[in-house]
């Protein structure tokens, strides 16, 4: 089953020379107590778009949210530290305003010269942002000639800055957004086959919609992580004290029936006598988990079988760790599979999900993955086949 991949116009397809461009970025970065940015990955991810626009003579007006101020001004969530870091990365001063709309902003925008970069204040200081208020969206739109969405991580939310604003001005994708749409869209729309999906993570309830959407599209679907436990229950296995969702057993049984040979479950598991990094661990067959023990990882035989199932794959989508990889004794399944994916000689490999991205980093193979999605919730919704409002509103390719 294939569908036409989503194709959106990008900043490369429009004239930006001399234009005032409002760019929605995702600068929702972690900070320490003193406000210092502790991880600037998201700021770096927006650099290609910012650099492109500057080099092509645009006036770049950046806008983002940070944290959850819930519609009020929270001094600790002002974007000044972000502007400082961005200035350092760009090697050019970035002017930071203390509002996102209003006379001060208008004046500053009018004073901009081509190549200038300006950062508006945290959008979520305004309750109108998350309410997708049309007046607020129009005020944002009035600042610029063109809207660029480069914030894939918030594209699943219809907020004023991610969706509303695009009703009032031409709207195209930034380079990061375009990359996300291209890789995820290609995989789901017209994958190079064989196409293998690997799904894990804690709960099956989080992933049912993803399995539903992927099952008809993939050649193989490999299941791991805590969510495999509910499938084991559906098959009548005892899972001891493992994490399970009893109310989802019927759904799991139905997916097993529909999936047939495509849907593969672990043959062995690593179990522990407590949910702890210091717990006693042992490997058992999946159908032989003793009472009071809990499943923490896929076993070595499963890693071997899953690695074999990946051989020859030309497209791989992975979401969700194979075990409690945060605890070293239960990381081998996830790390082993990360290597198997990274080692594939001719495959487009895509990793989505915050914990999965962290696991691939921890395995030291991130550089050998084709695309690691920057959007946790957004990539999950994309894999569910949902239309993301922040993507839908952008102009289609011609
Ligand atoms: P992602 O963020 O990549 O979408 P999830 O949030 O769905 O991934 O799942 C990640 C979490 O699943 C991790 O914190 C991991 O410890 C947990 N997990 C994986 N396997 C198990 C298991 N067998 N039992 C309990 N938790 C598990
Ligand atoms: Mg997660």
JSON list of N, CA and C in Angstrom, two decimals, residues 209-258:
[
{"chain": "A", "resi": 209, "resn": "UNK", "atom": "N", "xyz": [-1.99, 3.16, 17.30]},
{"chain": "A", "resi": 209, "resn": "UNK", "atom": "CA", "xyz": [-2.30, 3.87, 16.05]},
{"chain": "A", "resi": 209, "resn": "UNK", "atom": "C", "xyz": [-1.15, 3.79, 15.06]},
{"chain": "A", "resi": 210, "resn": "UNK", "atom": "N", "xyz": [0.08, 3.75, 15.58]},
{"chain": "A", "resi": 210, "resn": "UNK", "atom": "CA", "xyz": [1.25, 3.62, 14.69]},
{"chain": "A", "resi": 210, "resn": "UNK", "atom": "C", "xyz": [1.27, 2.22, 14.05]},
{"chain": "A", "resi": 211, "resn": "UNK", "atom": "N", "xyz": [1.03, 1.20, 14.87]},
{"chain": "A", "resi": 211, "resn": "UNK", "atom": "CA", "xyz": [1.02, -0.17, 14.33]},
{"chain": "A", "resi": 211, "resn": "UNK", "atom": "C", "xyz": [-0.08, -0.30, 13.27]},
{"chain": "A", "resi": 212, "resn": "UNK", "atom": "N", "xyz": [-1.25, 0.24, 13.60]},
{"chain": "A", "resi": 212, "resn": "UNK", "atom": "CA", "xyz": [-2.38, 0.22, 12.67]},
{"chain": "A", "resi": 212, "resn": "UNK", "atom": "C", "xyz": [-2.02, 0.80, 11.31]},
{"chain": "A", "resi": 213, "resn": "UNK", "atom": "N", "xyz": [-1.35, 1.94, 11.36]},
{"chain": "A", "resi": 213, "resn": "UNK", "atom": "CA", "xyz": [-1.01, 2.65, 10.12]},
{"chain": "A", "resi": 213, "resn": "UNK", "atom": "C", "xyz": [0.13, 1.97, 9.37]},
{"chain": "A", "resi": 214, "resn": "UNK", "atom": "N", "xyz": [1.10, 1.43, 10.11]},
{"chain": "A", "resi": 214, "resn": "UNK", "atom": "CA", "xyz": [2.28, 0.86, 9.46]},
{"chain": "A", "resi": 214, "resn": "UNK", "atom": "C", "xyz": [2.05, -0.56, 8.94]},
{"chain": "A", "resi": 215, "resn": "UNK", "atom": "N", "xyz": [1.21, -1.31, 9.63]},
{"chain": "A", "resi": 215, "resn": "UNK", "atom": "CA", "xyz": [1.04, -2.72, 9.29]},
{"chain": "A", "resi": 215, "resn": "UNK", "atom": "C", "xyz": [0.77, -2.97, 7.80]},
{"chain": "A", "resi": 216, "resn": "UNK", "atom": "N", "xyz": [-0.16, -2.24, 7.19]},
{"chain": "A", "resi": 216, "resn": "UNK", "atom": "CA", "xyz": [-0.39, -2.49, 5.76]},
{"chain": "A", "resi": 216, "resn": "UNK", "atom": "C", "xyz": [0.75, -2.02, 4.86]},
{"chain": "A", "resi": 217, "resn": "UNK", "atom": "N", "xyz": [1.62, -1.15, 5.36]},
{"chain": "A", "resi": 217, "resn": "UNK", "atom": "CA", "xyz": [2.66, -0.55, 4.51]},
{"chain": "A", "resi": 217, "resn": "UNK", "atom": "C", "xyz": [3.98, -1.31, 4.55]},
{"chain": "A", "resi": 218, "resn": "UNK", "atom": "N", "xyz": [4.27, -1.98, 5.69]},
{"chain": "A", "resi": 218, "resn": "UNK", "atom": "CA", "xyz": [5.59, -2.59, 5.86]},
{"chain": "A", "resi": 218, "resn": "UNK", "atom": "C", "xyz": [5.62, -4.03, 5.39]},
{"chain": "A", "resi": 219, "resn": "UNK", "atom": "N", "xyz": [6.86, -4.53, 5.19]},
{"chain": "A", "resi": 219, "resn": "UNK", "atom": "CA", "xyz": [7.04, -5.94, 4.88]},
{"chain": "A", "resi": 219, "resn": "UNK", "atom": "C", "xyz": [7.23, -6.75, 6.16]},
{"chain": "A", "resi": 220, "resn": "UNK", "atom": "N", "xyz": [7.75, -6.10, 7.21]},
{"chain": "A", "resi": 220, "resn": "UNK", "atom": "CA", "xyz": [7.99, -6.74, 8.50]},
{"chain": "A", "resi": 220, "resn": "UNK", "atom": "C", "xyz": [7.79, -5.71, 9.60]},
{"chain": "A", "resi": 221, "resn": "UNK", "atom": "N", "xyz": [7.22, -6.14, 10.70]},
{"chain": "A", "resi": 221, "resn": "UNK", "atom": "CA", "xyz": [7.11, -5.24, 11.84]},
{"chain": "A", "resi": 221, "resn": "UNK", "atom": "C", "xyz": [7.64, -5.97, 13.08]},
{"chain": "A", "resi": 222, "resn": "UNK", "atom": "N", "xyz": [8.77, -5.52, 13.58]},
{"chain": "A", "resi": 222, "resn": "UNK", "atom": "CA", "xyz": [9.43, -6.17, 14.71]},
{"chain": "A", "resi": 222, "resn": "UNK", "atom": "C", "xyz": [9.03, -5.47, 16.00]},
{"chain": "A", "resi": 223, "resn": "UNK", "atom": "N", "xyz": [8.53, -6.24, 16.95]},
{"chain": "A", "resi": 223, "resn": "UNK", "atom": "CA", "xyz": [8.03, -5.65, 18.19]},
{"chain": "A", "resi": 223, "resn": "UNK", "atom": "C", "xyz": [8.99, -5.95, 19.33]},
{"chain": "A", "resi": 224, "resn": "UNK", "atom": "N", "xyz": [9.23, -4.93, 20.16]},
{"chain": "A", "resi": 224, "resn": "UNK", "atom": "CA", "xyz": [10.07, -5.11, 21.35]},
{"chain": "A", "resi": 224, "resn": "UNK", "atom": "C", "xyz": [9.61, -4.19, 22.45]},
{"chain": "A", "resi": 225, "resn": "UNK", "atom": "N", "xyz": [10.42, -4.05, 23.50]},
{"chain": "A", "resi": 225, "resn": "UNK", "atom": "CA", "xyz": [10.09, -3.14, 24.59]},
{"chain": "A", "resi": 225, "resn": "UNK", "atom": "C", "xyz": [8.96, -3.68, 25.45]},
{"chain": "A", "resi": 226, "resn": "UNK", "atom": "N", "xyz": [8.54, -2.84, 26.39]},
{"chain": "A", "resi": 226, "resn": "UNK", "atom": "CA", "xyz": [7.47, -3.25, 27.30]},
{"chain": "A", "resi": 226, "resn": "UNK", "atom": "C", "xyz": [6.18, -3.57, 26.58]},
{"chain": "A", "resi": 227, "resn": "UNK", "atom": "N", "xyz": [5.97, -2.95, 25.42]},
{"chain": "A", "resi": 227, "resn": "UNK", "atom": "CA", "xyz": [4.70, -3.16, 24.74]},
{"chain": "A", "resi": 227, "resn": "UNK", "atom": "C", "xyz": [4.55, -4.59, 24.20]},
{"chain": "A", "resi": 228, "resn": "UNK", "atom": "N", "xyz": [5.68, -5.30, 24.05]},
{"chain": "A", "resi": 228, "resn": "UNK", "atom": "CA", "xyz": [5.60, -6.70, 23.62]},
{"chain": "A", "resi": 228, "resn": "UNK", "atom": "C", "xyz": [4.86, -7.55, 24.65]},
{"chain": "A", "resi": 229, "resn": "UNK", "atom": "N", "xyz": [4.94, -7.12, 25.91]},
{"chain": "A", "resi": 229, "resn": "UNK", "atom": "CA", "xyz": [4.35, -7.92, 26.99]},
{"chain": "A", "resi": 229, "resn": "UNK", "atom": "C", "xyz": [2.85, -8.13, 26.82]},
{"chain": "A", "resi": 230, "resn": "UNK", "atom": "N", "xyz": [2.17, -7.09, 26.37]},
{"chain": "A", "resi": 230, "resn": "UNK", "atom": "CA", "xyz": [0.72, -7.21, 26.18]},
{"chain": "A", "resi": 230, "resn": "UNK", "atom": "C", "xyz": [0.42, -8.19, 25.04]},
{"chain": "A", "resi": 231, "resn": "UNK", "atom": "N", "xyz": [1.29, -8.24, 24.04]},
{"chain": "A", "resi": 231, "resn": "UNK", "atom": "CA", "xyz": [1.15, -9.24, 22.97]},
{"chain": "A", "resi": 231, "resn": "UNK", "atom": "C", "xyz": [1.37, -10.65, 23.52]},
{"chain": "A", "resi": 232, "resn": "UNK", "atom": "N", "xyz": [2.37, -10.78, 24.44]},
{"chain": "A", "resi": 232, "resn": "UNK", "atom": "CA", "xyz": [2.62, -12.09, 25.06]},
{"chain": "A", "resi": 232, "resn": "UNK", "atom": "C", "xyz": [1.37, -12.56, 25.81]},
{"chain": "A", "resi": 233, "resn": "UNK", "atom": "N", "xyz": [0.76, -11.64, 26.54]},
{"chain": "A", "resi": 233, "resn": "UNK", "atom": "CA", "xyz": [-0.47, -11.98, 27.28]},
{"chain": "A", "resi": 233, "resn": "UNK", "atom": "C", "xyz": [-1.54, -12.46, 26.31]},
{"chain": "A", "resi": 234, "resn": "UNK", "atom": "N", "xyz": [-1.64, -11.74, 25.17]},
{"chain": "A", "resi": 234, "resn": "UNK", "atom": "CA", "xyz": [-2.65, -12.10, 24.16]},
{"chain": "A", "resi": 234, "resn": "UNK", "atom": "C", "xyz": [-2.40, -13.51, 23.62]},
{"chain": "A", "resi": 235, "resn": "UNK", "atom": "N", "xyz": [-1.14, -13.93, 23.64]},
{"chain": "A", "resi": 235, "resn": "UNK", "atom": "CA", "xyz": [-0.82, -15.28, 23.17]},
{"chain": "A", "resi": 235, "resn": "UNK", "atom": "C", "xyz": [-0.94, -16.32, 24.28]},
{"chain": "A", "resi": 236, "resn": "UNK", "atom": "N", "xyz": [-1.28, -15.85, 25.47]},
{"chain": "A", "resi": 236, "resn": "UNK", "atom": "CA", "xyz": [-1.48, -16.76, 26.59]},
{"chain": "A", "resi": 236, "resn": "UNK", "atom": "C", "xyz": [-0.23, -17.03, 27.41]},
{"chain": "A", "resi": 237, "resn": "UNK", "atom": "N", "xyz": [0.86, -16.29, 27.16]},
{"chain": "A", "resi": 237, "resn": "UNK", "atom": "CA", "xyz": [2.07, -16.47, 27.95]},
{"chain": "A", "resi": 237, "resn": "UNK", "atom": "C", "xyz": [1.88, -15.80, 29.32]},
{"chain": "A", "resi": 238, "resn": "UNK", "atom": "N", "xyz": [2.58, -16.34, 30.33]},
{"chain": "A", "resi": 238, "resn": "UNK", "atom": "CA", "xyz": [2.66, -15.68, 31.62]},
{"chain": "A", "resi": 238, "resn": "UNK", "atom": "C", "xyz": [3.75, -14.62, 31.54]},
{"chain": "A", "resi": 239, "resn": "UNK", "atom": "N", "xyz": [3.51, -13.44, 32.07]},
{"chain": "A", "resi": 239, "resn": "UNK", "atom": "CA", "xyz": [4.55, -12.41, 32.02]},
{"chain": "A", "resi": 239, "resn": "UNK", "atom": "C", "xyz": [4.99, -11.95, 33.40]},
{"chain": "A", "resi": 240, "resn": "UNK", "atom": "N", "xyz": [4.62, -12.71, 34.45]},
{"chain": "A", "resi": 240, "resn": "UNK", "atom": "CA", "xyz": [5.06, -12.38, 35.81]},
{"chain": "A", "resi": 240, "resn": "UNK", "atom": "C", "xyz": [4.62, -10.98, 36.20]},
{"chain": "A", "resi": 241, "resn": "UNK", "atom": "N", "xyz": [5.57, -10.20, 36.72]},
{"chain": "A", "resi": 241, "resn": "UNK", "atom": "CA", "xyz": [5.26, -8.84, 37.17]},
{"chain": "A", "resi": 241, "resn": "UNK", "atom": "C", "xyz": [5.59, -7.79, 36.10]},
{"chain": "A", "resi": 242, "resn": "UNK", "atom": "N", "xyz": [5.72, -8.21, 34.85]},
{"chain": "A", "resi": 242, "resn": "UNK", "atom": "CA", "xyz": [6.07, -7.27, 33.78]},
{"chain": "A", "resi": 242, "resn": "UNK", "atom": "C", "xyz": [5.00, -6.19, 33.63]},
{"chain": "A", "resi": 243, "resn": "UNK", "atom": "N", "xyz": [5.45, -5.06, 33.08]},
{"chain": "A", "resi": 243, "resn": "UNK", "atom": "CA", "xyz": [4.53, -3.98, 32.70]},
{"chain": "A", "resi": 243, "resn": "UNK", "atom": "C", "xyz": [3.58, -4.51, 31.63]},
{"chain": "A", "resi": 244, "resn": "UNK", "atom": "N", "xyz": [2.27, -4.48, 31.90]},
{"chain": "A", "resi": 244, "resn": "UNK", "atom": "CA", "xyz": [1.30, -4.90, 30.88]},
{"chain": "A", "resi": 244, "resn": "UNK", "atom": "C", "xyz": [0.09, -3.98, 30.91]},
{"chain": "A", "resi": 245, "resn": "UNK", "atom": "N", "xyz": [-0.67, -3.99, 29.83]},
{"chain": "A", "resi": 245, "resn": "UNK", "atom": "CA", "xyz": [-1.92, -3.24, 29.78]},
{"chain": "A", "resi": 245, "resn": "UNK", "atom": "C", "xyz": [-3.03, -4.25, 29.48]},
{"chain": "A", "resi": 246, "resn": "UNK", "atom": "N", "xyz": [-3.57, -4.78, 30.56]},
{"chain": "A", "resi": 246, "resn": "UNK", "atom": "CA", "xyz": [-4.57, -5.84, 30.45]},
{"chain": "A", "resi": 246, "resn": "UNK", "atom": "C", "xyz": [-5.74, -5.43, 29.55]},
{"chain": "A", "resi": 247, "resn": "UNK", "atom": "N", "xyz": [-6.12, -4.14, 29.65]},
{"chain": "A", "resi": 247, "resn": "UNK", "atom": "CA", "xyz": [-7.28, -3.68, 28.87]},
{"chain": "A", "resi": 247, "resn": "UNK", "atom": "C", "xyz": [-6.97, -3.59, 27.37]},
{"chain": "A", "resi": 248, "resn": "UNK", "atom": "N", "xyz": [-5.71, -3.80, 27.00]},
{"chain": "A", "resi": 248, "resn": "UNK", "atom": "CA", "xyz": [-5.35, -3.75, 25.57]},
{"chain": "A", "resi": 248, "resn": "UNK", "atom": "C", "xyz": [-5.08, -5.14, 24.99]},
{"chain": "A", "resi": 249, "resn": "UNK", "atom": "N", "xyz": [-5.33, -6.17, 25.76]},
{"chain": "A", "resi": 249, "resn": "UNK", "atom": "CA", "xyz": [-5.05, -7.53, 25.29]},
{"chain": "A", "resi": 249, "resn": "UNK", "atom": "C", "xyz": [-5.88, -7.87, 24.04]},
{"chain": "A", "resi": 250, "resn": "UNK", "atom": "N", "xyz": [-7.13, -7.42, 24.03]},
{"chain": "A", "resi": 250, "resn": "UNK", "atom": "CA", "xyz": [-7.98, -7.71, 22.86]},
{"chain": "A", "resi": 250, "resn": "UNK", "atom": "C", "xyz": [-7.45, -7.02, 21.60]},
{"chain": "A", "resi": 251, "resn": "UNK", "atom": "N", "xyz": [-7.01, -5.78, 21.78]},
{"chain": "A", "resi": 251, "resn": "UNK", "atom": "CA", "xyz": [-6.43, -5.04, 20.65]},
{"chain": "A", "resi": 251, "resn": "UNK", "atom": "C", "xyz": [-5.19, -5.78, 20.15]},
{"chain": "A", "resi": 252, "resn": "UNK", "atom": "N", "xyz": [-4.36, -6.23, 21.08]},
{"chain": "A", "resi": 252, "resn": "UNK", "atom": "CA", "xyz": [-3.13, -6.94, 20.71]},
{"chain": "A", "resi": 252, "resn": "UNK", "atom": "C", "xyz": [-3.47, -8.23, 19.96]},
{"chain": "A", "resi": 253, "resn": "UNK", "atom": "N", "xyz": [-4.49, -8.92, 20.44]},
{"chain": "A", "resi": 253, "resn": "UNK", "atom": "CA", "xyz": [-4.89, -10.18, 19.78]},
{"chain": "A", "resi": 253, "resn": "UNK", "atom": "C", "xyz": [-5.35, -9.91, 18.34]},
{"chain": "A", "resi": 254, "resn": "UNK", "atom": "N", "xyz": [-6.09, -8.84, 18.18]},
{"chain": "A", "resi": 254, "resn": "UNK", "atom": "CA", "xyz": [-6.57, -8.45, 16.85]},
{"chain": "A", "resi": 254, "resn": "UNK", "atom": "C", "xyz": [-5.40, -8.09, 15.93]},
{"chain": "A", "resi": 255, "resn": "UNK", "atom": "N", "xyz": [-4.43, -7.34, 16.47]},
{"chain": "A", "resi": 255, "resn": "UNK", "atom": "CA", "xyz": [-3.26, -6.95, 15.67]},
{"chain": "A", "resi": 255, "resn": "UNK", "atom": "C", "xyz": [-2.45, -8.19, 15.27]},
{"chain": "A", "resi": 256, "resn": "UNK", "atom": "N", "xyz": [-2.33, -9.14, 16.19]},
{"chain": "A", "resi": 256, "resn": "UNK", "atom": "CA", "xyz": [-1.61, -10.39, 15.89]},
{"chain": "A", "resi": 256, "resn": "UNK", "atom": "C", "xyz": [-2.28, -11.13, 14.74]},
{"chain": "A", "resi": 257, "resn": "UNK", "atom": "N", "xyz": [-3.61, -11.18, 14.78]},
{"chain": "A", "resi": 257, "resn": "UNK", "atom": "CA", "xyz": [-4.37, -11.88, 13.74]},
{"chain": "A", "resi": 257, "resn": "UNK", "atom": "C", "xyz": [-4.19, -11.17, 12.41]},
{"chain": "A", "resi": 258, "resn": "UNK", "atom": "N", "xyz": [-4.28, -9.83, 12.43]},
{"chain": "A", "resi": 258, "resn": "UNK", "atom": "CA", "xyz": [-4.15, -9.08, 11.18]},
{"chain": "A", "resi": 258, "resn": "UNK", "atom": "C", "xyz": [-2.73, -9.09, 10.65]}
]
